[in-house]
XYZ file of N, CA, C and O in Angstrom:
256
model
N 11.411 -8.513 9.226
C 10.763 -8.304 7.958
C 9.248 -8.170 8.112
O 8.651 -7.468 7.296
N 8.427 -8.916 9.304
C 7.042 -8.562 9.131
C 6.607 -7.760 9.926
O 5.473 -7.283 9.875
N 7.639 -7.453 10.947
C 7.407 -5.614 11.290
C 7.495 -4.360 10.323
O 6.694 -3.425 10.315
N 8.924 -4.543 9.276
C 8.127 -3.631 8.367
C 7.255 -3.568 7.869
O 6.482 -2.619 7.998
N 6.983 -4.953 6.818
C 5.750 -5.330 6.011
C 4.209 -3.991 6.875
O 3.646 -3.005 6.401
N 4.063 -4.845 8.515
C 3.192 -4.722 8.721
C 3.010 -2.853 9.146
O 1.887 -2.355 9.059
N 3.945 -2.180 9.486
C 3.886 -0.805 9.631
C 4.051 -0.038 8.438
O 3.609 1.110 8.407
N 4.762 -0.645 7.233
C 4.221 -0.123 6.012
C 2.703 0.083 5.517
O 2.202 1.062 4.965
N 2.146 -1.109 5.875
C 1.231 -1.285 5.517
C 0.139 -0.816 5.823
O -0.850 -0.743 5.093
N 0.261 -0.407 7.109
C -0.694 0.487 8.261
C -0.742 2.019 7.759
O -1.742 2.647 7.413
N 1.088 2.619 7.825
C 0.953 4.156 7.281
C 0.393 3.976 5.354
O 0.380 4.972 4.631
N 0.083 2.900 4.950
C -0.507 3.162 3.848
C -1.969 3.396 4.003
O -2.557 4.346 3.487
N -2.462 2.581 4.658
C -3.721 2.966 4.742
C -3.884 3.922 5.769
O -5.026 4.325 5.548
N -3.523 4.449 6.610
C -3.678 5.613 7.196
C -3.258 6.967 5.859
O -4.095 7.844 5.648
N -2.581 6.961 5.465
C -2.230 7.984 4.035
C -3.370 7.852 3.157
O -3.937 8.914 2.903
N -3.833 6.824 2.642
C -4.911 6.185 2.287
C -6.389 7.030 2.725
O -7.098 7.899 2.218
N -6.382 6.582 3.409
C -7.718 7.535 4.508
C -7.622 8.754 4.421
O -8.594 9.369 3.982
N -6.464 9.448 4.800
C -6.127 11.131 4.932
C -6.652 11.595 3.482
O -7.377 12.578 3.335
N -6.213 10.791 2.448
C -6.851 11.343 0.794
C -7.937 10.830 0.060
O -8.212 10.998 -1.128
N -8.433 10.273 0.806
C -9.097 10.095 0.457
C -10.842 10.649 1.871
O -11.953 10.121 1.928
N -10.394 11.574 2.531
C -11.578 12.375 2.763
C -11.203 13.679 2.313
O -11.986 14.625 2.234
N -9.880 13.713 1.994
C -9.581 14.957 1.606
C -9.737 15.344 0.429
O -9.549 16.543 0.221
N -10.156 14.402 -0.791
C -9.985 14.764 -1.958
C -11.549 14.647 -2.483
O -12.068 13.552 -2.702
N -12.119 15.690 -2.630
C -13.291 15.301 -2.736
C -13.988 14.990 -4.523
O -14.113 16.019 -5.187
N -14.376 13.739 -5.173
C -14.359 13.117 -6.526
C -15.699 12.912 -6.541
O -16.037 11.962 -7.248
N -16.861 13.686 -5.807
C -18.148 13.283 -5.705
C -18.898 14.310 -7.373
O -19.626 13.993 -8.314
N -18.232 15.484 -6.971
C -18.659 16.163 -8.168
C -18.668 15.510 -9.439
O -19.696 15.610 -10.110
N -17.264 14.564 -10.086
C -16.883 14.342 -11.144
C -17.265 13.174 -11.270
O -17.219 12.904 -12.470
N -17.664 12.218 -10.612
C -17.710 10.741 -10.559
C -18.809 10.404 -10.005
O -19.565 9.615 -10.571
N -19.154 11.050 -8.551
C -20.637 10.405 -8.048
C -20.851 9.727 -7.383
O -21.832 8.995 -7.249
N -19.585 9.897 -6.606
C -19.157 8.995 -5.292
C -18.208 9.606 -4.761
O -17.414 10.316 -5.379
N -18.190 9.312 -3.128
C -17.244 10.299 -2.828
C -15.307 10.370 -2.669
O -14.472 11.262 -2.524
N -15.300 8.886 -2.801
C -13.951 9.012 -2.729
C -13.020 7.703 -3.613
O -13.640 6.971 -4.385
N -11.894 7.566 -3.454
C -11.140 7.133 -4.618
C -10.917 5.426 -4.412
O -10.853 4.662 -5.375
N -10.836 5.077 -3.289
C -10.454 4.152 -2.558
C -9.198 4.356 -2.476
O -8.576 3.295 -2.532
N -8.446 5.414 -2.348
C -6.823 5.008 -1.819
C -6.350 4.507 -0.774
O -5.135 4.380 -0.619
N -7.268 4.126 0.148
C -7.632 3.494 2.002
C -6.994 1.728 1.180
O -6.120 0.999 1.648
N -7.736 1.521 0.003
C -7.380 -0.146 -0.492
C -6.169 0.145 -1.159
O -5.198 -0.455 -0.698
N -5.979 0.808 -2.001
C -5.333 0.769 -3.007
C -3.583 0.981 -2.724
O -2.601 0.502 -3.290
N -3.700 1.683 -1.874
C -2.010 1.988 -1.101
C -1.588 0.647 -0.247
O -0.455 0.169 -0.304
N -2.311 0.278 0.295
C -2.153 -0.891 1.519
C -1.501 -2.042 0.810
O -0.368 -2.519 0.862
N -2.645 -2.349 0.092
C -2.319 -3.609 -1.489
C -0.880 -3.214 -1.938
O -0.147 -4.181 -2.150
N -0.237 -1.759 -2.158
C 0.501 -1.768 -3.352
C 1.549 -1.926 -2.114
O 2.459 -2.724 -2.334
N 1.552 -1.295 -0.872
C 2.758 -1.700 -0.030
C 2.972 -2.837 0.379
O 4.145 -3.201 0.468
N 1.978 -3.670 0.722
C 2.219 -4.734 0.498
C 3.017 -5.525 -0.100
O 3.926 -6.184 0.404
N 2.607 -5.461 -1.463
C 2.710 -6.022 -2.532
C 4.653 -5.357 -2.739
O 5.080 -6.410 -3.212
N 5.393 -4.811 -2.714
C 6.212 -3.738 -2.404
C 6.974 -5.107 -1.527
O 7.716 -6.047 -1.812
N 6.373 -4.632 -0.463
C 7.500 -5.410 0.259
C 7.627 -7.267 0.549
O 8.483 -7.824 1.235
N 6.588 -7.866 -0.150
C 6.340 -8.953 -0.867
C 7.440 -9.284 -2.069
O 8.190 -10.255 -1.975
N 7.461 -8.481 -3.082
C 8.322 -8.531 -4.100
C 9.910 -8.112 -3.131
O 10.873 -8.559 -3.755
N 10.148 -7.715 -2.410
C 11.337 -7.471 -1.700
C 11.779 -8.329 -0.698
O 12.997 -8.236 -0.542
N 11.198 -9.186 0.089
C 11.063 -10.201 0.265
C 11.759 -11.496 -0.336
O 12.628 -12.239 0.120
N 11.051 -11.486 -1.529
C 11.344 -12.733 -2.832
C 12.572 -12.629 -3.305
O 13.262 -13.648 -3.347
N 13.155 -11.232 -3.808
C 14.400 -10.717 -3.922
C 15.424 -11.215 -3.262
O 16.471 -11.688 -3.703
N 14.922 -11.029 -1.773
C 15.743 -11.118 -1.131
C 16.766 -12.529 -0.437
O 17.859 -12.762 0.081
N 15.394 -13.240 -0.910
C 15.380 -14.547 -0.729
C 15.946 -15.273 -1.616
O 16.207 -16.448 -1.356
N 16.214 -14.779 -2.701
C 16.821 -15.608 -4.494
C 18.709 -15.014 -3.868
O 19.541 -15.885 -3.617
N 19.008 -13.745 -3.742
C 20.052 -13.370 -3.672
C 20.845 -14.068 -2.361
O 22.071 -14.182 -2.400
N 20.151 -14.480 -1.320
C 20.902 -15.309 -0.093
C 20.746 -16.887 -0.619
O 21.191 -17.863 -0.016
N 20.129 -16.908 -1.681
C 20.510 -18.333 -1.591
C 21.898 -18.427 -2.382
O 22.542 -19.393 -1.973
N 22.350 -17.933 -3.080
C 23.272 -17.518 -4.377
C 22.581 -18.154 -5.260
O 23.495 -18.447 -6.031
N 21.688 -18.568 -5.704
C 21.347 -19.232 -7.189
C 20.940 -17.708 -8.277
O 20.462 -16.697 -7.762
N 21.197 -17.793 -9.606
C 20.783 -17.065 -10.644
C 20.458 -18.012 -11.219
O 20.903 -19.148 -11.376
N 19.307 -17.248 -11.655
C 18.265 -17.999 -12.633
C 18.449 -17.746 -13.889
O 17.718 -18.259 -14.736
């Protein structure tokens, strides 16, 4: 489980990076890029965190 976690988390911010030099938001905003380098990493994370927890309620057998 924290081999995925952690290679999810890597091709997020590598995806992250790729669009964020690629997308250029300097014209419209005034800066040059979006932060999707933070913003993907966090959400995969967070992704396989909540999947995790899941996973952990269903092997115990308890319903809440």
């Amino acid at each position: 489980m924290y081999w995925k976690a952690i290679v999810s988390t890597l091709a997020a911010w590598f995806i992250g990076l790729l669009l964020d030099t690629n997308i250029e938001m300097a014209q419209l905003y005034g800066y040059g890029f979006l932060c999707f380098r933070v913003l993907f990493p966090i959400l995969a994370m967070g992704i396989c965190i909540l999947h995790a927890i899941k996973h952990s309620k269903d092997d115990k057998g308890g319903a809440t």
